[in-house]
mmCIF file of C-alpha atoms and ligand atoms in Angstrom:
data_model
loop_
_atom_site.group_PDB
_atom_site.id
_atom_site.type_symbol
_atom_site.label_atom_id
_atom_site.label_comp_id
_atom_site.label_asym_id
_atom_site.label_seq_id
_atom_site.Cartn_x
_atom_site.Cartn_y
_atom_site.Cartn_z
ATOM 1 C CA MET A 148 192.442 315.286 143.892
ATOM 2 C CA ARG A 149 195.781 313.581 143.156
ATOM 3 C CA ALA A 150 197.958 313.889 146.277
ATOM 4 C CA LEU A 151 201.620 312.867 146.475
ATOM 5 C CA VAL A 152 202.080 311.164 149.857
ATOM 6 C CA ILE A 153 205.587 311.079 151.221
ATOM 7 C CA SER A 154 207.166 310.452 154.639
ATOM 8 C CA ASP A 155 210.579 310.100 156.406
ATOM 9 C CA ILE A 156 212.662 312.055 154.012
ATOM 10 C CA HIS A 157 215.332 312.263 156.657
ATOM 11 C CA ALA A 158 217.401 315.065 155.240
ATOM 12 C CA ASN A 159 217.947 313.168 151.981
ATOM 13 C CA SER A 160 217.106 315.968 149.495
ATOM 14 C CA ILE A 161 218.543 313.999 146.565
ATOM 15 C CA ALA A 162 215.920 311.240 147.026
ATOM 16 C CA LEU A 163 213.256 313.912 147.536
ATOM 17 C CA LYS A 164 214.032 315.576 144.185
ATOM 18 C CA ALA A 165 213.871 312.145 142.488
ATOM 19 C CA VAL A 166 210.479 311.488 144.066
ATOM 20 C CA LEU A 167 209.079 314.889 143.069
ATOM 21 C CA ASP A 168 210.295 314.322 139.469
ATOM 22 C CA ALA A 169 208.815 310.885 139.301
ATOM 23 C CA ALA A 170 205.502 311.870 140.745
ATOM 24 C CA GLY A 171 204.971 314.572 138.037
ATOM 25 C CA LYS A 172 202.060 316.956 138.343
ATOM 26 C CA VAL A 173 199.978 316.484 141.496
ATOM 27 C CA ASP A 174 197.340 318.687 143.095
ATOM 28 C CA ALA A 175 198.750 318.471 146.619
ATOM 29 C CA VAL A 176 201.762 317.245 148.618
ATOM 30 C CA TRP A 177 201.127 315.452 151.934
ATOM 31 C CA CYS A 178 204.252 314.863 153.961
ATOM 32 C CA LEU A 179 203.991 312.724 157.028
ATOM 33 C CA GLY A 180 206.942 314.074 158.901
ATOM 34 C CA ASP A 181 210.557 313.257 159.766
ATOM 35 C CA LEU A 182 212.060 315.804 157.467
ATOM 36 C CA VAL A 183 215.291 315.663 159.275
ATOM 37 C CA GLY A 184 217.640 313.137 161.055
ATOM 38 C CA TYR A 185 220.136 310.689 159.465
ATOM 39 C CA GLY A 186 220.851 312.489 156.200
ATOM 40 C CA PRO A 187 223.167 315.351 155.117
ATOM 41 C CA ASP A 188 220.851 317.962 153.764
ATOM 42 C CA PRO A 189 218.315 319.090 156.357
ATOM 43 C CA ASN A 190 218.228 322.743 155.177
ATOM 44 C CA GLU A 191 217.793 321.928 151.489
ATOM 45 C CA THR A 192 215.125 319.354 152.262
ATOM 46 C CA ILE A 193 213.065 321.807 154.381
ATOM 47 C CA GLU A 194 213.448 324.548 151.712
ATOM 48 C CA ILE A 195 212.201 322.284 148.962
ATOM 49 C CA ILE A 196 209.285 321.070 151.142
ATOM 50 C CA LYS A 197 208.248 324.645 152.212
ATOM 51 C CA ASP A 198 207.723 325.669 148.539
ATOM 52 C CA LEU A 199 205.555 322.791 147.484
ATOM 53 C CA PRO A 200 201.949 323.698 146.367
ATOM 54 C CA ASN A 201 199.043 322.728 148.733
ATOM 55 C CA LEU A 202 201.348 321.286 151.212
ATOM 56 C CA ILE A 203 200.313 319.634 154.363
ATOM 57 C CA CYS A 204 203.300 318.642 156.462
ATOM 58 C CA LEU A 205 203.261 316.972 159.826
ATOM 59 C CA LEU A 206 205.747 316.721 162.760
ATOM 60 C CA GLY A 207 207.750 313.524 163.055
ATOM 61 C CA ASN A 208 209.634 312.264 166.124
ATOM 62 C CA HIS A 209 213.002 313.306 164.683
ATOM 63 C CA ASP A 210 211.658 316.754 163.950
ATOM 64 C CA ALA A 211 210.323 316.987 167.541
ATOM 65 C CA ALA A 212 213.665 315.714 168.933
ATOM 66 C CA VAL A 213 215.613 318.454 166.979
ATOM 67 C CA LEU A 214 213.258 320.975 168.484
ATOM 68 C CA GLY A 215 214.058 319.640 171.934
ATOM 69 C CA GLN A 216 210.481 318.383 172.411
ATOM 70 C CA ILE A 217 211.530 314.781 172.839
ATOM 71 C CA ARG A 218 214.329 313.572 175.117
ATOM 72 C CA LEU A 219 217.453 312.431 173.225
ATOM 73 C CA ASP A 220 217.823 309.224 175.441
ATOM 74 C CA ALA A 221 214.742 307.923 173.734
ATOM 75 C CA PHE A 222 216.942 307.311 170.602
ATOM 76 C CA ASN A 223 219.854 304.909 169.937
ATOM 77 C CA ARG A 224 223.299 306.341 169.895
ATOM 78 C CA GLU A 225 223.571 307.014 166.123
ATOM 79 C CA ALA A 226 220.184 308.522 165.899
ATOM 80 C CA ARG A 227 221.024 310.757 168.832
ATOM 81 C CA GLU A 228 224.321 311.845 167.157
ATOM 82 C CA SER A 229 222.555 312.740 164.039
ATOM 83 C CA ILE A 230 219.889 314.737 165.970
ATOM 84 C CA GLU A 231 222.605 316.660 167.673
ATOM 85 C CA TRP A 232 224.310 317.311 164.325
ATOM 86 C CA MET A 233 220.948 318.628 163.016
ATOM 87 C CA GLN A 234 220.583 320.922 165.998
ATOM 88 C CA SER A 235 223.791 322.686 165.248
ATOM 89 C CA ASN A 236 223.294 322.746 161.396
ATOM 90 C CA ILE A 237 219.709 323.714 160.819
ATOM 91 C CA SER A 238 219.153 327.408 160.098
ATOM 92 C CA PRO A 239 216.844 329.361 162.450
ATOM 93 C CA ASP A 240 214.249 329.909 159.655
ATOM 94 C CA ASN A 241 214.071 326.141 158.981
ATOM 95 C CA LEU A 242 213.842 325.277 162.762
ATOM 96 C CA PHE A 243 210.921 327.723 162.928
ATOM 97 C CA PHE A 244 209.223 325.803 160.071
ATOM 98 C CA LEU A 245 209.622 322.530 162.027
ATOM 99 C CA LYS A 246 208.248 324.272 165.105
ATOM 100 C CA MET A 247 204.989 325.245 163.275
ATOM 101 C CA LEU A 248 204.234 321.687 162.091
ATOM 102 C CA PRO A 249 201.090 320.011 163.461
ATOM 103 C CA GLU A 250 200.890 316.442 164.890
ATOM 104 C CA LYS A 251 197.723 315.566 163.045
ATOM 105 C CA HIS A 252 195.634 316.915 160.212
ATOM 106 C CA VAL A 253 192.268 315.872 158.812
ATOM 107 C CA ILE A 254 191.249 316.716 155.254
ATOM 108 C CA GLY A 255 188.050 315.286 153.821
ATOM 109 C CA GLN A 256 188.056 311.490 154.310
ATOM 110 C CA VAL A 257 191.777 311.428 155.271
ATOM 111 C CA THR A 258 193.568 311.700 158.599
ATOM 112 C CA LEU A 259 197.281 312.346 158.499
ATOM 113 C CA VAL A 260 199.768 311.490 161.242
ATOM 114 C CA HIS A 261 203.424 310.533 161.502
ATOM 115 C CA GLY A 262 203.235 307.497 163.742
ATOM 116 C CA SER A 263 199.644 306.487 164.639
ATOM 117 C CA PRO A 264 196.216 308.218 165.312
ATOM 118 C CA ARG A 265 196.467 307.163 168.893
ATOM 119 C CA ASN A 266 199.943 308.550 169.538
ATOM 120 C CA PRO A 267 200.730 310.715 166.449
ATOM 121 C CA VAL A 268 204.414 311.346 166.934
ATOM 122 C CA TRP A 269 205.759 308.292 168.648
ATOM 123 C CA GLU A 270 203.751 305.019 168.142
ATOM 124 C CA TYR A 271 204.916 302.517 165.531
ATOM 125 C CA ILE A 272 202.196 300.504 163.686
ATOM 126 C CA LEU A 273 204.161 297.386 162.873
ATOM 127 C CA ASP A 274 201.542 294.641 163.171
ATOM 128 C CA VAL A 275 197.854 294.041 162.750
ATOM 129 C CA HIS A 276 197.184 294.051 166.491
ATOM 130 C CA THR A 277 198.580 297.677 166.782
ATOM 131 C CA ALA A 278 196.668 298.614 163.688
ATOM 132 C CA ALA A 279 193.435 297.211 165.014
ATOM 133 C CA ASP A 280 193.825 299.103 168.277
ATOM 134 C CA ASN A 281 194.206 302.355 166.304
ATOM 135 C CA PHE A 282 191.120 302.138 163.988
ATOM 136 C CA PRO A 283 188.897 303.653 166.720
ATOM 137 C CA PHE A 284 191.281 306.619 167.018
ATOM 138 C CA PHE A 285 190.297 308.165 163.653
ATOM 139 C CA GLY A 286 186.973 309.026 162.172
ATOM 140 C CA THR A 287 187.750 309.124 158.451
ATOM 141 C CA LYS A 288 187.862 306.374 155.907
ATOM 142 C CA VAL A 289 191.603 306.650 155.427
ATOM 143 C CA CYS A 290 194.498 307.218 157.837
ATOM 144 C CA LEU A 291 197.965 307.920 156.456
ATOM 145 C CA VAL A 292 200.944 306.985 158.578
ATOM 146 C CA GLY A 293 204.768 306.855 158.175
ATOM 147 C CA HIS A 294 207.418 306.311 160.876
ATOM 148 C CA THR A 295 208.185 302.617 160.302
ATOM 149 C CA HIS A 296 209.716 303.219 156.842
ATOM 150 C CA LEU A 297 207.812 300.153 155.584
ATOM 151 C CA PRO A 298 205.121 300.512 152.789
ATOM 152 C CA VAL A 299 202.044 298.561 153.889
ATOM 153 C CA VAL A 300 198.237 298.678 154.019
ATOM 154 C CA TYR A 301 196.099 297.663 157.054
ATOM 155 C CA ILE A 302 192.463 296.911 156.050
ATOM 156 C CA HIS A 303 189.585 296.958 158.489
ATOM 157 C CA SER A 304 186.826 294.708 157.073
ATOM 158 C CA THR A 305 183.484 296.239 157.974
ATOM 159 C CA ASP A 306 181.558 292.947 157.565
ATOM 160 C CA LYS A 307 183.792 290.790 159.628
ATOM 161 C CA GLY A 308 185.261 293.424 161.927
ATOM 162 C CA THR A 309 188.779 291.909 161.334
ATOM 163 C CA VAL A 310 191.999 293.719 160.422
ATOM 164 C CA ASN A 311 194.290 292.295 157.727
ATOM 165 C CA TRP A 312 197.522 293.678 156.164
ATOM 166 C CA ALA A 313 198.963 293.560 152.749
ATOM 167 C CA LEU A 314 202.051 294.570 150.852
ATOM 168 C CA LEU A 315 200.950 296.179 147.679
ATOM 169 C CA PRO A 316 202.669 295.783 144.285
ATOM 170 C CA VAL A 317 204.552 298.798 143.167
ATOM 171 C CA GLY A 318 202.975 300.808 140.331
ATOM 172 C CA GLU A 319 199.536 299.182 140.679
ATOM 173 C CA LYS A 320 196.373 300.989 141.937
ATOM 174 C CA TYR A 321 194.701 299.610 144.936
ATOM 175 C CA VAL A 322 191.029 300.495 145.209
ATOM 176 C CA ILE A 323 190.098 301.625 148.709
ATOM 177 C CA THR A 324 186.787 300.147 149.798
ATOM 178 C CA ASP A 325 187.056 299.327 153.521
ATOM 179 C CA ARG A 326 188.619 301.633 156.126
ATOM 180 C CA VAL A 327 192.365 301.540 155.847
ATOM 181 C CA ILE A 328 195.612 302.673 157.365
ATOM 182 C CA LEU A 329 198.134 303.314 154.582
ATOM 183 C CA ASN A 330 201.947 303.800 154.902
ATOM 184 C CA PRO A 331 203.808 305.045 151.841
ATOM 185 C CA GLY A 332 207.227 303.966 153.208
ATOM 186 C CA SER A 333 210.232 306.202 153.475
ATOM 187 C CA VAL A 334 211.690 308.658 150.878
ATOM 188 C CA GLY A 335 215.127 308.992 152.383
ATOM 189 C CA GLN A 336 215.889 305.890 154.522
ATOM 190 C CA PRO A 337 213.904 302.857 153.259
ATOM 191 C CA ARG A 338 213.981 299.730 155.490
ATOM 192 C CA ASP A 339 212.091 297.160 153.473
ATOM 193 C CA HIS A 340 215.211 295.742 151.680
ATOM 194 C CA ASP A 341 214.400 297.922 148.639
ATOM 195 C CA ARG A 342 216.884 300.826 148.409
ATOM 196 C CA ARG A 343 214.847 302.939 146.104
ATOM 197 C CA ALA A 344 213.010 305.953 147.512
ATOM 198 C CA ALA A 345 209.319 305.149 148.343
ATOM 199 C CA PHE A 346 206.227 307.337 147.847
ATOM 200 C CA ALA A 347 202.569 306.832 146.985
ATOM 201 C CA ILE A 348 199.772 308.644 145.100
ATOM 202 C CA LEU A 349 196.423 308.917 146.661
ATOM 203 C CA ASP A 350 193.500 309.824 144.365
ATOM 204 C CA THR A 351 190.767 311.109 146.720
ATOM 205 C CA TYR A 352 188.061 311.155 143.910
ATOM 206 C CA ARG A 353 188.562 307.613 142.751
ATOM 207 C CA MET A 354 189.777 306.450 146.206
ATOM 208 C CA THR A 355 192.895 304.704 144.851
ATOM 209 C CA TRP A 356 196.311 304.315 146.372
ATOM 210 C CA MET A 357 199.337 303.591 144.236
ATOM 211 C CA PRO A 358 202.647 302.768 145.829
ATOM 212 C CA GLU A 359 205.708 303.736 143.833
ATOM 213 C CA ARG A 360 209.547 303.570 143.959
ATOM 214 C CA VAL A 361 212.200 305.574 142.282
ATOM 215 C CA GLU A 362 216.015 305.120 141.964
ATOM 216 C CA TYR A 363 218.352 308.011 142.971
ATOM 217 C CA ASP A 364 221.996 308.648 143.367
ATOM 218 C CA ILE A 365 222.628 306.729 146.649
ATOM 219 C CA ASN A 366 226.524 306.977 146.343
ATOM 220 C CA GLU A 367 226.257 310.701 146.297
ATOM 221 C CA VAL A 368 224.186 310.754 149.455
ATOM 222 C CA GLN A 369 226.478 308.333 151.136
ATOM 223 C CA ASN A 370 229.473 310.379 150.371
ATOM 224 C CA ARG A 371 227.827 313.532 151.701
ATOM 225 C CA ILE A 372 226.808 311.704 154.965
ATOM 226 C CA LYS A 373 230.459 310.600 155.440
ATOM 227 C CA SER A 374 232.018 313.981 154.619
ATOM 228 C CA SER A 375 229.677 315.850 156.934
ATOM 229 C CA GLY A 376 230.774 313.821 159.973
ATOM 230 C CA LEU A 377 227.275 312.149 160.493
ATOM 231 C CA PRO A 378 227.210 308.522 161.666
ATOM 232 C CA THR A 379 228.313 306.267 158.756
ATOM 233 C CA ARG A 380 225.739 303.611 159.678
ATOM 234 C CA HIS A 381 223.092 305.789 158.096
ATOM 235 C CA ALA A 382 225.101 305.842 154.828
ATOM 236 C CA THR A 383 225.574 302.025 154.895
ATOM 237 C CA ARG A 384 221.927 301.452 155.524
ATOM 238 C CA LEU A 385 220.893 303.439 152.382
ATOM 239 C CA GLY A 386 222.761 300.963 150.293
ATOM 240 C CA ASP A 387 221.087 297.957 151.956
ATOM 241 C CA GLY A 388 217.550 299.539 152.013
ATOM 242 C CA MET A 389 217.546 298.370 155.585
HETATM 243 ZN ZN1 ZN B 679 211.598 308.152 160.373
#
């Protein structure tokens, strides 16, 4: 099965559409959460996601915050403002969709979470030590995570018992042999100094992972953020990819 793996769309439906076009035909779409927050189009984003075939979609921390499940003082000021904006702009149907999202899902040899298998909605895996601590918390060969907005792979070497990390080249297939934690990066708010929308294709038959990037109309999204009264920092960050 060829699964499109996406995460952290953050109400950027223009980036999402570019990713879906670039990915072409896939057998399933696996979305690792944070559909909302930061961007100007939470309703359109959720409506596109809802209709995707063979969708698995998880709850992210911004989704949980919009639902009132996480205290807003856990976020910085701009993130808080954008969450409050989301709360008054998301339709009841779309809020209900967020409410039904699970924190974790296991399919075949793959575990899906937003943050980490140990603490699915909130923990950031940003270094090898945190990654190493998390390998015992899932039983499959692969664990997919988002949340950090940084595309990366953490590899648990079975022989040596060590954990290493790697940044994989865009557009090249990585063959999964050892147990791994894979992060596709962010569709709608990338933070690795590359402003293009990030996604990945996981082939569960061949056990390959291919990170991808695609350009989209950033100016249009920045204008929409500014005209909707959302914090402008999230528009500026899009241009920097940071
Ligand atoms: Zn996020």
